[in-house]
mmCIF file of C-alpha atoms in Angstrom:
data_model
loop_
_atom_site.group_PDB
_atom_site.id
_atom_site.type_symbol
_atom_site.label_atom_id
_atom_site.label_comp_id
_atom_site.label_asym_id
_atom_site.label_seq_id
_atom_site.Cartn_x
_atom_site.Cartn_y
_atom_site.Cartn_z
ATOM 1 C CA MET A 1 0.000 0.000 0.000
ATOM 2 C CA PHE A 2 1.070 3.568 -0.693
ATOM 3 C CA ILE A 3 0.116 6.907 0.818
ATOM 4 C CA ALA A 4 0.199 10.053 -1.290
ATOM 5 C CA ARG A 5 0.365 13.212 0.804
ATOM 6 C CA PHE A 6 -0.154 16.669 -0.667
ATOM 7 C CA SER A 7 0.977 19.604 1.489
ATOM 8 C CA TYR A 8 -0.471 23.046 0.801
ATOM 9 C CA ASP A 9 0.692 26.457 1.992
ATOM 10 C CA VAL A 10 -1.991 29.153 2.108
ATOM 11 C CA LEU A 11 -2.487 32.450 3.863
ATOM 12 C CA PRO A 12 -4.658 32.317 6.993
ATOM 13 C CA ALA A 13 -7.257 34.408 5.157
ATOM 14 C CA HIS A 14 -7.602 31.635 2.536
ATOM 15 C CA ARG A 15 -7.505 28.673 4.918
ATOM 16 C CA GLN A 16 -11.259 28.000 4.953
ATOM 17 C CA GLN A 17 -11.526 28.219 1.173
ATOM 18 C CA ALA A 18 -8.542 25.852 0.802
ATOM 19 C CA MET A 19 -10.174 23.411 3.232
ATOM 20 C CA GLU A 20 -13.283 23.361 1.042
ATOM 21 C CA PHE A 21 -11.210 22.567 -2.064
ATOM 22 C CA ILE A 22 -9.424 19.753 -0.219
ATOM 23 C CA ARG A 23 -12.692 18.377 1.217
ATOM 24 C CA HIS A 24 -14.090 18.120 -2.308
ATOM 25 C CA GLU A 25 -10.905 16.383 -3.444
ATOM 26 C CA ALA A 26 -11.213 13.914 -0.552
ATOM 27 C CA GLU A 27 -14.876 13.268 -1.398
ATOM 28 C CA ALA A 28 -13.931 12.567 -5.035
ATOM 29 C CA ALA A 29 -11.263 10.100 -3.875
ATOM 30 C CA ARG A 30 -13.698 8.381 -1.511
ATOM 31 C CA GLY A 31 -16.192 8.214 -4.380
ATOM 32 C CA ALA A 32 -13.533 6.272 -6.293
ATOM 33 C CA GLY A 33 -13.265 3.818 -3.379
ATOM 34 C CA LEU A 34 -10.104 5.280 -1.847
ATOM 35 C CA ASN A 35 -9.493 6.159 1.787
ATOM 36 C CA ALA A 36 -8.742 9.908 1.857
ATOM 37 C CA ARG A 37 -8.596 12.611 4.498
ATOM 38 C CA LEU A 38 -7.867 16.274 5.107
ATOM 39 C CA LEU A 39 -5.138 16.808 7.704
ATOM 40 C CA VAL A 40 -5.011 20.066 9.653
ATOM 41 C CA PRO A 41 -1.669 20.459 11.449
ATOM 42 C CA LEU A 42 -2.038 21.620 15.036
ATOM 43 C CA THR A 43 1.647 22.531 15.163
ATOM 44 C CA ARG A 44 4.136 23.026 12.384
ATOM 45 C CA GLY A 45 7.762 23.918 11.991
ATOM 46 C CA GLN A 46 9.044 26.872 10.055
ATOM 47 C CA GLY A 47 7.985 26.486 6.445
ATOM 48 C CA GLY A 48 5.560 23.677 7.285
ATOM 49 C CA ALA A 49 2.355 23.175 5.335
ATOM 50 C CA ALA A 50 -0.844 24.854 6.488
ATOM 51 C CA LEU A 51 -3.020 21.949 5.258
ATOM 52 C CA GLN A 52 -2.497 18.437 3.960
ATOM 53 C CA PHE A 53 -4.477 15.928 1.933
ATOM 54 C CA GLU A 54 -3.673 12.245 2.250
ATOM 55 C CA VAL A 55 -4.971 9.320 0.204
ATOM 56 C CA GLU A 56 -4.256 5.590 0.489
ATOM 57 C CA LEU A 57 -3.454 3.772 -2.750
ATOM 58 C CA THR A 58 -2.995 0.111 -3.582
ATOM 59 C CA SER A 59 -1.090 1.010 -6.779
ATOM 60 C CA LEU A 60 0.652 4.114 -8.040
ATOM 61 C CA ASP A 61 -1.602 4.077 -11.126
ATOM 62 C CA GLN A 62 -4.415 5.204 -8.830
ATOM 63 C CA LEU A 63 -2.500 8.426 -8.138
ATOM 64 C CA GLU A 64 -2.515 9.376 -11.808
ATOM 65 C CA ASP A 65 -6.238 8.569 -12.056
ATOM 66 C CA LEU A 66 -6.960 10.642 -8.956
ATOM 67 C CA ARG A 67 -5.019 13.647 -10.221
ATOM 68 C CA HIS A 68 -6.946 13.644 -13.499
ATOM 69 C CA ARG A 69 -10.357 13.001 -11.962
ATOM 70 C CA GLY A 70 -10.107 14.484 -8.448
ATOM 71 C CA GLY A 71 -12.277 17.481 -7.668
ATOM 72 C CA GLU A 72 -14.302 17.305 -10.862
ATOM 73 C CA GLY A 73 -17.087 19.824 -10.917
ATOM 74 C CA GLN A 74 -15.418 22.248 -8.518
ATOM 75 C CA PRO A 75 -16.037 25.096 -8.082
ATOM 76 C CA SER A 76 -19.737 25.264 -8.811
ATOM 77 C CA ASP A 77 -19.409 28.059 -11.392
ATOM 78 C CA GLY A 78 -17.704 25.614 -13.757
ATOM 79 C CA GLU A 79 -14.215 27.164 -13.479
ATOM 80 C CA ASP A 80 -11.425 24.617 -13.370
ATOM 81 C CA TRP A 81 -11.109 23.821 -9.653
ATOM 82 C CA MET A 82 -7.357 23.258 -9.778
ATOM 83 C CA ARG A 83 -6.819 26.683 -11.294
ATOM 84 C CA ALA A 84 -9.047 28.295 -8.658
ATOM 85 C CA PHE A 85 -7.224 26.408 -5.898
ATOM 86 C CA SER A 86 -3.790 27.345 -7.273
ATOM 87 C CA GLU A 87 -4.723 31.029 -7.113
ATOM 88 C CA ILE A 88 -4.800 30.899 -3.300
ATOM 89 C CA LEU A 89 -1.675 28.747 -2.861
ATOM 90 C CA LEU A 90 1.527 30.502 -1.822
ATOM 91 C CA SER A 91 3.637 27.855 -3.591
ATOM 92 C CA PRO A 92 3.056 24.678 -5.562
ATOM 93 C CA PRO A 93 1.933 21.767 -3.378
ATOM 94 C CA LEU A 94 4.590 19.457 -2.009
ATOM 95 C CA VAL A 95 3.786 15.867 -2.970
ATOM 96 C CA GLU A 96 5.148 12.942 -0.987
ATOM 97 C CA ILE A 97 4.578 9.317 -1.927
ATOM 98 C CA LEU A 98 5.180 6.850 0.864
ATOM 99 C CA ARG A 99 5.129 3.063 0.866
ATOM 100 C CA VAL A 100 3.546 1.462 3.906
ATOM 101 C CA ASP A 101 5.808 -1.178 5.432
ATOM 102 C CA GLY A 102 3.857 -4.415 5.250
ATOM 103 C CA LYS A 103 6.084 -6.051 7.878
ATOM 104 C CA SER A 104 5.023 -3.744 10.723
ATOM 105 C CA SER A 105 3.004 -5.262 13.524
ATOM 106 C CA ALA A 106 -0.242 -3.575 14.469
#
């Protein structure tokens, strides 16, 4: 299993709007049968992300599918949601892809 984590940096004034974009992205991923969640850091180091989106994948092909399909129909006025989201980002999102160690004990 893999985890793809997207870290977003936004101004405090845009935090709520960014959370809505990420919630819609998480809903789209869940609609595709993936486990996805919005992460809101309670503490962060200097330069740390304001918000994160995390999705569990069984194959890396699912990441490409998610990136092309995720957030379809957002925002409601028909504007491309990724373009609208990018307008409030301070920098491009940081993307991390992690492999879950299958030998860990629960």
